[in-house]
XYZ file of C-alpha atoms in Angstrom:
205
model
C 120.598 42.526 149.797
C 123.973 42.163 148.080
C 125.959 44.744 146.170
C 128.482 44.256 143.387
C 132.025 45.590 143.505
C 131.212 48.061 140.751
C 128.257 49.420 142.737
C 130.351 49.864 145.882
C 133.123 51.482 143.832
C 130.686 53.881 142.208
C 129.208 54.826 145.582
C 132.669 55.482 147.060
C 133.286 57.965 144.217
C 129.835 59.563 144.162
C 129.833 60.329 147.898
C 132.815 62.753 148.011
C 131.835 64.325 144.686
C 128.295 64.905 145.953
C 129.567 66.246 149.272
C 131.872 68.707 147.515
C 129.073 69.941 145.229
C 126.691 70.348 148.168
C 129.253 72.116 150.357
C 130.450 74.526 147.665
C 126.876 75.400 146.656
C 125.748 75.892 150.251
C 128.798 77.916 151.258
C 128.409 80.268 148.284
C 124.673 80.650 148.889
C 124.720 81.109 152.658
C 128.293 81.722 153.833
C 129.805 83.673 150.959
C 131.220 86.419 153.195
C 133.303 83.854 155.013
C 133.996 81.214 152.337
C 135.019 83.648 149.591
C 137.258 85.759 151.821
C 141.047 85.417 151.735
C 143.896 86.283 154.067
C 144.689 89.388 152.003
C 141.129 90.722 151.755
C 140.618 89.856 148.067
C 137.533 87.879 147.115
C 137.548 84.571 145.223
C 135.163 83.531 142.471
C 134.671 80.230 144.300
C 135.624 79.146 147.810
C 138.697 77.039 148.360
C 138.010 73.415 149.230
C 139.125 74.001 152.813
C 136.818 76.992 153.190
C 133.882 75.182 151.604
C 134.061 71.968 153.610
C 135.917 72.690 156.834
C 135.008 76.104 158.185
C 131.246 76.379 158.781
C 128.212 74.227 159.577
C 126.522 72.224 158.139
C 129.148 71.937 155.381
C 131.748 70.591 157.776
C 129.447 67.852 159.098
C 128.251 66.882 155.603
C 131.809 66.568 154.313
C 133.010 64.564 157.314
C 130.052 62.162 157.134
C 130.239 61.528 153.398
C 134.024 61.129 153.423
C 133.936 58.780 156.417
C 131.514 56.480 154.609
C 133.519 56.755 151.398
C 136.799 55.881 153.159
C 135.146 52.873 154.824
C 133.881 51.620 151.460
C 137.275 52.166 149.855
C 138.939 50.217 152.658
C 136.600 47.287 152.009
C 137.434 47.487 148.306
C 141.155 47.656 149.092
C 140.949 44.504 151.184
C 138.988 42.680 148.480
C 141.433 43.773 145.781
C 144.380 42.712 147.911
C 142.912 39.228 148.300
C 142.309 39.070 144.553
C 145.798 40.100 143.431
C 147.514 38.053 146.134
C 145.716 34.987 144.796
C 146.811 35.749 141.229
C 150.391 36.846 142.008
C 151.809 34.070 144.158
C 155.526 34.374 143.385
C 157.832 35.399 146.206
C 158.987 38.528 144.392
C 155.373 39.645 144.092
C 154.645 39.453 147.821
C 156.403 42.740 148.546
C 154.612 44.386 145.625
C 151.122 43.290 146.666
C 151.793 43.965 150.356
C 153.240 47.411 149.666
C 150.369 48.173 147.306
C 147.834 47.417 150.039
C 149.790 49.181 152.796
C 150.189 52.412 150.808
C 146.504 52.285 149.901
C 145.616 52.078 153.600
C 147.989 54.958 154.363
C 146.338 57.056 151.663
C 142.882 56.343 153.094
C 144.023 57.135 156.634
C 145.482 60.464 155.495
C 142.340 61.295 153.518
C 140.198 60.486 156.544
C 142.428 62.601 158.789
C 142.366 65.715 156.617
C 138.607 65.298 156.107
C 137.599 65.128 159.770
C 140.284 67.501 161.101
C 139.891 70.826 159.326
C 142.599 73.447 159.028
C 140.698 75.647 161.476
C 140.521 72.845 164.051
C 144.184 71.841 163.967
C 146.236 73.229 161.111
C 149.438 71.153 161.693
C 147.502 67.854 161.662
C 145.469 68.922 158.628
C 148.604 70.054 156.778
C 150.519 66.856 157.573
C 147.599 64.640 156.559
C 147.311 66.554 153.301
C 151.014 66.128 152.547
C 150.879 62.413 153.384
C 147.805 62.029 151.196
C 149.488 63.654 148.183
C 152.622 61.529 148.518
C 150.887 58.235 149.316
C 148.298 58.632 146.568
C 151.055 59.201 143.994
C 153.050 56.211 145.237
C 149.905 54.085 145.281
C 149.122 54.952 141.672
C 152.639 53.968 140.617
C 152.401 50.681 142.519
C 148.969 50.044 141.056
C 150.309 50.496 137.544
C 153.076 48.033 138.385
C 150.526 45.535 139.688
C 148.532 45.932 136.476
C 151.667 45.237 134.444
C 152.340 42.067 136.424
C 148.757 40.885 136.002
C 148.751 41.626 132.269
C 152.011 39.745 131.749
C 150.438 36.574 133.124
C 147.332 36.657 130.920
C 146.939 35.105 127.519
C 145.844 37.209 124.557
C 142.103 37.123 125.174
C 139.270 39.593 125.360
C 139.972 39.905 129.062
C 143.537 40.997 128.368
C 142.347 43.527 125.794
C 139.998 44.993 128.404
C 142.772 45.082 131.015
C 145.096 46.739 128.492
C 142.543 49.450 127.821
C 142.045 49.868 131.569
C 145.819 50.136 132.091
C 146.180 52.979 129.604
C 143.204 54.784 131.107
C 144.866 54.527 134.529
C 148.177 55.685 133.062
C 146.546 58.750 131.527
C 144.666 59.395 134.777
C 147.945 59.319 136.689
C 149.431 61.873 134.305
C 146.382 64.124 134.694
C 146.594 63.731 138.478
C 150.255 64.760 138.558
C 149.584 67.751 136.298
C 146.582 68.819 138.375
C 148.572 68.560 141.602
C 151.419 70.634 140.150
C 148.982 73.304 138.937
C 147.184 73.346 142.292
C 150.461 73.891 144.142
C 151.531 76.592 141.679
C 148.302 78.574 141.889
C 148.141 78.192 145.660
C 151.680 79.551 146.083
C 150.984 82.304 143.563
C 147.826 83.314 145.394
C 149.612 83.288 148.751
C 152.473 85.376 147.411
C 150.715 87.860 145.103
C 147.123 88.049 146.381
C 145.855 88.850 142.902
C 142.375 90.307 142.797
C 139.586 87.775 142.134
C 142.047 84.846 141.913
C 140.410 81.438 142.054
C 140.842 79.410 145.246
C 142.619 76.070 144.808
C 143.356 74.515 148.204
């Protein structure tokens, strides 16, 4: 049985989303005393991601399993995409771009895998470092990916395929902006919660 790239891509996205939904639901239903607690004894509406997926069983095992499979699928997709863009961008000046694009993608996946299987309760320094590397590498990867898209678009003629790629480029550009905004808000609310311990503040990280 063979699978298309779009099917593998969809599965790599559905797995972590499903794992998060399962873990949050289960932790609220069965481990609310632990998952909704905070360091300053104020309760959250919802558990933080770390509390929902990395503190208790079976949430921890579900998250690790789903994310391991997802990272493996994304690595396969990264290798396939690298072969595709390397075949279409053959100039010497593009070699560093395509190679860096693939390398940063692998670094992002490695960091995501590390912070998924090593919870903050298991080893906080490793979890923290993997999380920081993931944030930085994912942002750099998105920028490089946009650059790759620009290079690919510049070499296409004005056809339906280019119109589709142009639409895809702007969707990715908007997604990158939303990602940056979401990351900034997550950091802000996390620091605010750590500093002020406001009653019934929503968990972010």
